[in-house]
Structures are given as C-alpha cells and as structure tokens.
Tab-separated table of C-alpha atoms and ligand atoms in Angstrom:
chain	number	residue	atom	x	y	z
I	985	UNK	CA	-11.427	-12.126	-0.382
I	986	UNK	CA	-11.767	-9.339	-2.393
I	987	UNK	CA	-14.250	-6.408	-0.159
I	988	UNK	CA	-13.632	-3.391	-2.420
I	989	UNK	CA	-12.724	-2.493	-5.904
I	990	UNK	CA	-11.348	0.863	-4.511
I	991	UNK	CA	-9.941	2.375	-8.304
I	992	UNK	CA	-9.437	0.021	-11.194
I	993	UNK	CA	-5.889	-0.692	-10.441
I	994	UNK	CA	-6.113	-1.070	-6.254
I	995	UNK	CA	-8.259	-2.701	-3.921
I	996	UNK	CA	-9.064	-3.755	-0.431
I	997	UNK	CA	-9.250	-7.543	0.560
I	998	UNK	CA	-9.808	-9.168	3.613
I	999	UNK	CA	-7.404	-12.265	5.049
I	1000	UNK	CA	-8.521	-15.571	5.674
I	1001	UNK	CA	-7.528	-15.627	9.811
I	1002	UNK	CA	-6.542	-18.760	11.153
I	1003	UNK	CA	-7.865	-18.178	14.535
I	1004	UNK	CA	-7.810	-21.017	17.382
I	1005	UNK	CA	-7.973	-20.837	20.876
I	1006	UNK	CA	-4.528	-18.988	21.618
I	1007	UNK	CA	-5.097	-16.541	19.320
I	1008	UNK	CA	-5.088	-15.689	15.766
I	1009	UNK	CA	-2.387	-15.985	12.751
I	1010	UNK	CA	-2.926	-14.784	8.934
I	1011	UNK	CA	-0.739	-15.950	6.262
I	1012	UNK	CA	0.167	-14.307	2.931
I	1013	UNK	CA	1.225	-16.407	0.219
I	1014	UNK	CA	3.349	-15.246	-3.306
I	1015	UNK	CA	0.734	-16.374	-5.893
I	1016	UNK	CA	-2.402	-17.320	-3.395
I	1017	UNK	CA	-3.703	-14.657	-1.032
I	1018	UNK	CA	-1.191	-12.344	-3.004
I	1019	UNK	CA	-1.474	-11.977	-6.888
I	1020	UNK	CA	2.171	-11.086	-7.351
I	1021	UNK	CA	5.666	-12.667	-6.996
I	1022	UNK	CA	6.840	-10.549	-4.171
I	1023	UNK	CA	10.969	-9.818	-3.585
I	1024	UNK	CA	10.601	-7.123	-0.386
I	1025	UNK	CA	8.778	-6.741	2.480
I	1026	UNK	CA	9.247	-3.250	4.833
I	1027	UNK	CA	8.082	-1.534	7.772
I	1028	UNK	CA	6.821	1.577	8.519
I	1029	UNK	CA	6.626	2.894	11.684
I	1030	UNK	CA	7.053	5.311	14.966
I	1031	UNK	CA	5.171	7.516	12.152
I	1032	UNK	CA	5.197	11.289	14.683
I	1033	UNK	CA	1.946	12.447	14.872
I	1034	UNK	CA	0.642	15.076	12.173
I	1035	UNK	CA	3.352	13.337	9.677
I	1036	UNK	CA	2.132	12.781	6.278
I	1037	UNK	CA	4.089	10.359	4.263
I	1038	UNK	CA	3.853	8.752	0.388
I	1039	UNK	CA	3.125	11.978	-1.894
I	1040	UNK	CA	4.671	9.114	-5.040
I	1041	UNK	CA	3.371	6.689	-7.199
I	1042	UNK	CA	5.166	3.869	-8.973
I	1043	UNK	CA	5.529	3.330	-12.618
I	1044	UNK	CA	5.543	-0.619	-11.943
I	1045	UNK	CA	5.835	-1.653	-8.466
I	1046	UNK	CA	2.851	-3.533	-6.776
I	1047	UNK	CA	2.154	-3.605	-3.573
I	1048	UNK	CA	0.004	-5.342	-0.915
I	1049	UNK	CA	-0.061	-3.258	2.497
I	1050	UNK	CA	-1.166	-4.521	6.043
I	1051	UNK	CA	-1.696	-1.753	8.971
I	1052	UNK	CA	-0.581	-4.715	11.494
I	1053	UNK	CA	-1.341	-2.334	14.536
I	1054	UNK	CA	-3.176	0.456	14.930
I	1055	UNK	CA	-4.319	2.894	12.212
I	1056	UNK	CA	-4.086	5.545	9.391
I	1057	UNK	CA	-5.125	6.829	6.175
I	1058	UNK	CA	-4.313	6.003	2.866
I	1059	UNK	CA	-5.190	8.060	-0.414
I	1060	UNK	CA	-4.797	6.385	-3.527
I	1061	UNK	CA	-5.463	8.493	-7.148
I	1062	UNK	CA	-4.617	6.874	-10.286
I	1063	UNK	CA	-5.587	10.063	-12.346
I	1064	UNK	CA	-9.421	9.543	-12.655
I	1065	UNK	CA	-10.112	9.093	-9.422
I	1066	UNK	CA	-9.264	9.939	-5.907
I	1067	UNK	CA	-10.042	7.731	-2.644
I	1068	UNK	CA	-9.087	7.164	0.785
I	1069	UNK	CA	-8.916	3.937	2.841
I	1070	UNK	CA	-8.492	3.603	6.544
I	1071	UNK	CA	-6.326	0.670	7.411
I	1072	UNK	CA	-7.182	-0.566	10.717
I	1073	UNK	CA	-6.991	-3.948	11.309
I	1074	UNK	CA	-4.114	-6.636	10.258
I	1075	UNK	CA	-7.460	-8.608	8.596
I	1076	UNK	CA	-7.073	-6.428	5.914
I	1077	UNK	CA	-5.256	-5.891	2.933
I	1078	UNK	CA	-4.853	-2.975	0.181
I	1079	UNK	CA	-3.905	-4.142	-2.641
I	1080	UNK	CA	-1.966	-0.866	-4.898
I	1081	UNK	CA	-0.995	-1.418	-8.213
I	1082	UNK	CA	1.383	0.388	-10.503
I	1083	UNK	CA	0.526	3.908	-11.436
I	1084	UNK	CA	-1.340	4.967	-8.758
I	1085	UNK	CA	-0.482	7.872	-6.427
I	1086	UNK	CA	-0.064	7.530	-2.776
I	1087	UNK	CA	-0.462	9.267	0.632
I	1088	UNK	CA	-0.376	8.379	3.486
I	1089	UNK	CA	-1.613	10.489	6.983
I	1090	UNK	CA	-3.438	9.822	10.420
I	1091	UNK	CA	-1.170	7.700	11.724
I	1092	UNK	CA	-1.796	6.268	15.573
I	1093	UNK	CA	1.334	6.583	17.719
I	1094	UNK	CA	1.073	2.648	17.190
I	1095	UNK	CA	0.895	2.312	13.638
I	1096	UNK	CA	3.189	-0.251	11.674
I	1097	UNK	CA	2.486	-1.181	8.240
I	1098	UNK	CA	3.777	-4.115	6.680
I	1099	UNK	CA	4.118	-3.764	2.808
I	1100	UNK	CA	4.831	-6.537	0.713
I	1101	UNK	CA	6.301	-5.345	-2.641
I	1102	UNK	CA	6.609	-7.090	-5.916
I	1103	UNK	CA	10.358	-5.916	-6.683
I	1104	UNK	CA	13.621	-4.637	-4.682
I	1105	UNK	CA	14.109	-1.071	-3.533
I	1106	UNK	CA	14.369	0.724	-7.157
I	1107	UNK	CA	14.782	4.718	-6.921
I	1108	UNK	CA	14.136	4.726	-10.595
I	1109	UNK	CA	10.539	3.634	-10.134
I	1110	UNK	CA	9.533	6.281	-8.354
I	1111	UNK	CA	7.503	9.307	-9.292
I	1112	UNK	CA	7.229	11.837	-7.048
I	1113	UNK	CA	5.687	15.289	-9.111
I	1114	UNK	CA	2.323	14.834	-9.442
I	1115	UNK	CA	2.252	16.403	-12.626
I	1116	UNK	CA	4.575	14.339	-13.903
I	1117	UNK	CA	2.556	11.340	-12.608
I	1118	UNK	CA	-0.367	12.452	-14.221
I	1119	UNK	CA	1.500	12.768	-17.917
I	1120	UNK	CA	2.439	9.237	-16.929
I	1121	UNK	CA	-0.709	7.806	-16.603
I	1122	UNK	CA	-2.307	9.716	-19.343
I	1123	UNK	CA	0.863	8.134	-21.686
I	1124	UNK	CA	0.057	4.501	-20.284
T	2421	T46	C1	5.047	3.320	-0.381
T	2421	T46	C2	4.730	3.648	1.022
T	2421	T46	C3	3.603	2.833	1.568
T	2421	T46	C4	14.738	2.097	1.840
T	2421	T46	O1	15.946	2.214	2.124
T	2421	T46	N1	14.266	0.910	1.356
T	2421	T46	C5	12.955	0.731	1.037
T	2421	T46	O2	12.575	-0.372	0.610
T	2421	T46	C6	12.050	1.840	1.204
T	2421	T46	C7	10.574	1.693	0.843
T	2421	T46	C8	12.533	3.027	1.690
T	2421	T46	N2	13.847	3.149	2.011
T	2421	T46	C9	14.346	4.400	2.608
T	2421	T46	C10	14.234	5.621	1.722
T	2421	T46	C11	14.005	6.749	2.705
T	2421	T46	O3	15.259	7.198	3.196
T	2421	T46	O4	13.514	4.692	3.757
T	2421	T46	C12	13.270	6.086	3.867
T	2421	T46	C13	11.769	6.371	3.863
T	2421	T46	O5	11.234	5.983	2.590
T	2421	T46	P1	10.057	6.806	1.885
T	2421	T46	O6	10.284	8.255	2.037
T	2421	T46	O7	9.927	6.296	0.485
T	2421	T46	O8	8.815	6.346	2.777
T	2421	T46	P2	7.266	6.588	2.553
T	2421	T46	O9	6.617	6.159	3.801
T	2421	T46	O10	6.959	7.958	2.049
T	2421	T46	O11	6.852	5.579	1.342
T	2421	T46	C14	7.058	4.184	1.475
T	2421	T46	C15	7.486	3.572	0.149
T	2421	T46	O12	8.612	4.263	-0.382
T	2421	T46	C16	6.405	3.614	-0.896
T	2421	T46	O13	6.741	2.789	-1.979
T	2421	T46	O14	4.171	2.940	-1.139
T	2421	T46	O15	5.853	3.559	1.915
C-alpha cells in the first residue's frame, strides 16, 4: 500500500504482514506487491558507523529497498527535488525508480538492507557525478 509519493519517480509503501501467532512473515511478489520484473536481490550490511554510502543514480535500474533490521537514512533527488526517508522497519518499502540520485547515511551497527533490483549488476548504468546526473535528467 502505497504511504508516500516521496518524488514523482520513488515512493514509500507499506507490506501487507502475514502475522500469526509465531510471528510475522512479508512476502514480495515480481508483478504484485512489486511493480517490476526483478532479476537481483543484494545485501547491504556491517555498514561502520559514520559511513555514507550511494552518492549514484541509475539511468534505468529500479529498485525496491527493505531496511530488514535496524535503521538509516536514505536521500533520494531526482533533480527537482531533494528528500530523505528513514527506513526502519522491514514493513516498509521504498520504492526508487530510474534517474534518481541516491545516498545513503545513519546506519545502526545492525542495519541490513535488502534491495530487490529490476536488472543484473550493470556498471554501465551507473552515474556517479552529480553533474552529470543532473544533464541526464534534464536530457530525459
Ligand atoms: C544502490 C544502493 C542502495 C556487486 O558486486 N554486485 C552488486 O549487485 C552491487 C550492488 C555491488 N557490487 C559490488 C560493487 C562494490 O565493489 O559491491 C561493492 C559495493 O557496491 P556499491 O559501492 O555500489 O554500494 P552502495 O551501497 O554505494 O550502493 C548500492 C548499489 O550499488 C546501488 O545501486 O542503490 O546500494
């Protein structure tokens, strides 16, 4: 369920949990709870403290990101605008399309985010000047 249209192309949803008495279990789905056909999923973790991380956008890569324990801080600009997100709880889910520009900081000593990503690993996707990102988007 959709809870925030963060920027035009990203936004923050929260999961359906299928919660009994044991405990709780969310499922993501290719073409139900996520939009996209995904090909990838990675981890990121044992962030060390005071690490920033991202500083890149993608020209086509979507993404759906989980913070599946503890916490951090995401900023996502897409040229217009510029927002941050915390990402606290595995209920939710930020939703980052392509062209926007990503950080990442605050990371718990527990932090591990699950991403979910539309395509393989592709270096050539990557853009990692930010003035080079913003000719990009302004060319889109
Ligand atoms: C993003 C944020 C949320 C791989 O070998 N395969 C992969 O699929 C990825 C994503 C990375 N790597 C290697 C490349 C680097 O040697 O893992 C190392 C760390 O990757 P990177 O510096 O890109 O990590 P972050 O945390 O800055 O960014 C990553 C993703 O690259 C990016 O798409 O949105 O996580």
């Amino acid at each position: 369920m959709l809870l925030e249209q963060i920027l035009p192309n990203c936004a923050l949803h929260s999961h359906r949990v299928a919660g009994d008495e044991r405990g709780s279990l969310i499922s993501l789905q290719s073409g139900f709870e996520i939009p996209f056909e995904f090909k990838r999923v990675y981890l990121v973790y044992g962030t060390r403290p005071g690490v920033e991380r991202g500083f890149h956008a993608h020209k086509s890569l979507e993404q759906w990101v989980v913070c599946v324990s503890g916490s951090c801080v995401f900023t996502v600009d897409d040229g217009n605008d510029r927002r941050e997100v915390l990402l606290d709880s595995p209920e939710k889910g930020l939703q980052i399309g392509s062209g926007i520009w990503r950080e990442m900081r605050d990371f718990t000593p527990d932090a591990v985010l699950m991403v979910v990503a539309s395509t393989h690993y592709e270096l050539d996707d990557y853009i990692r000047s930010y003035d080079e990102f913003l000719s990009f988007v302004r060319s889109s």
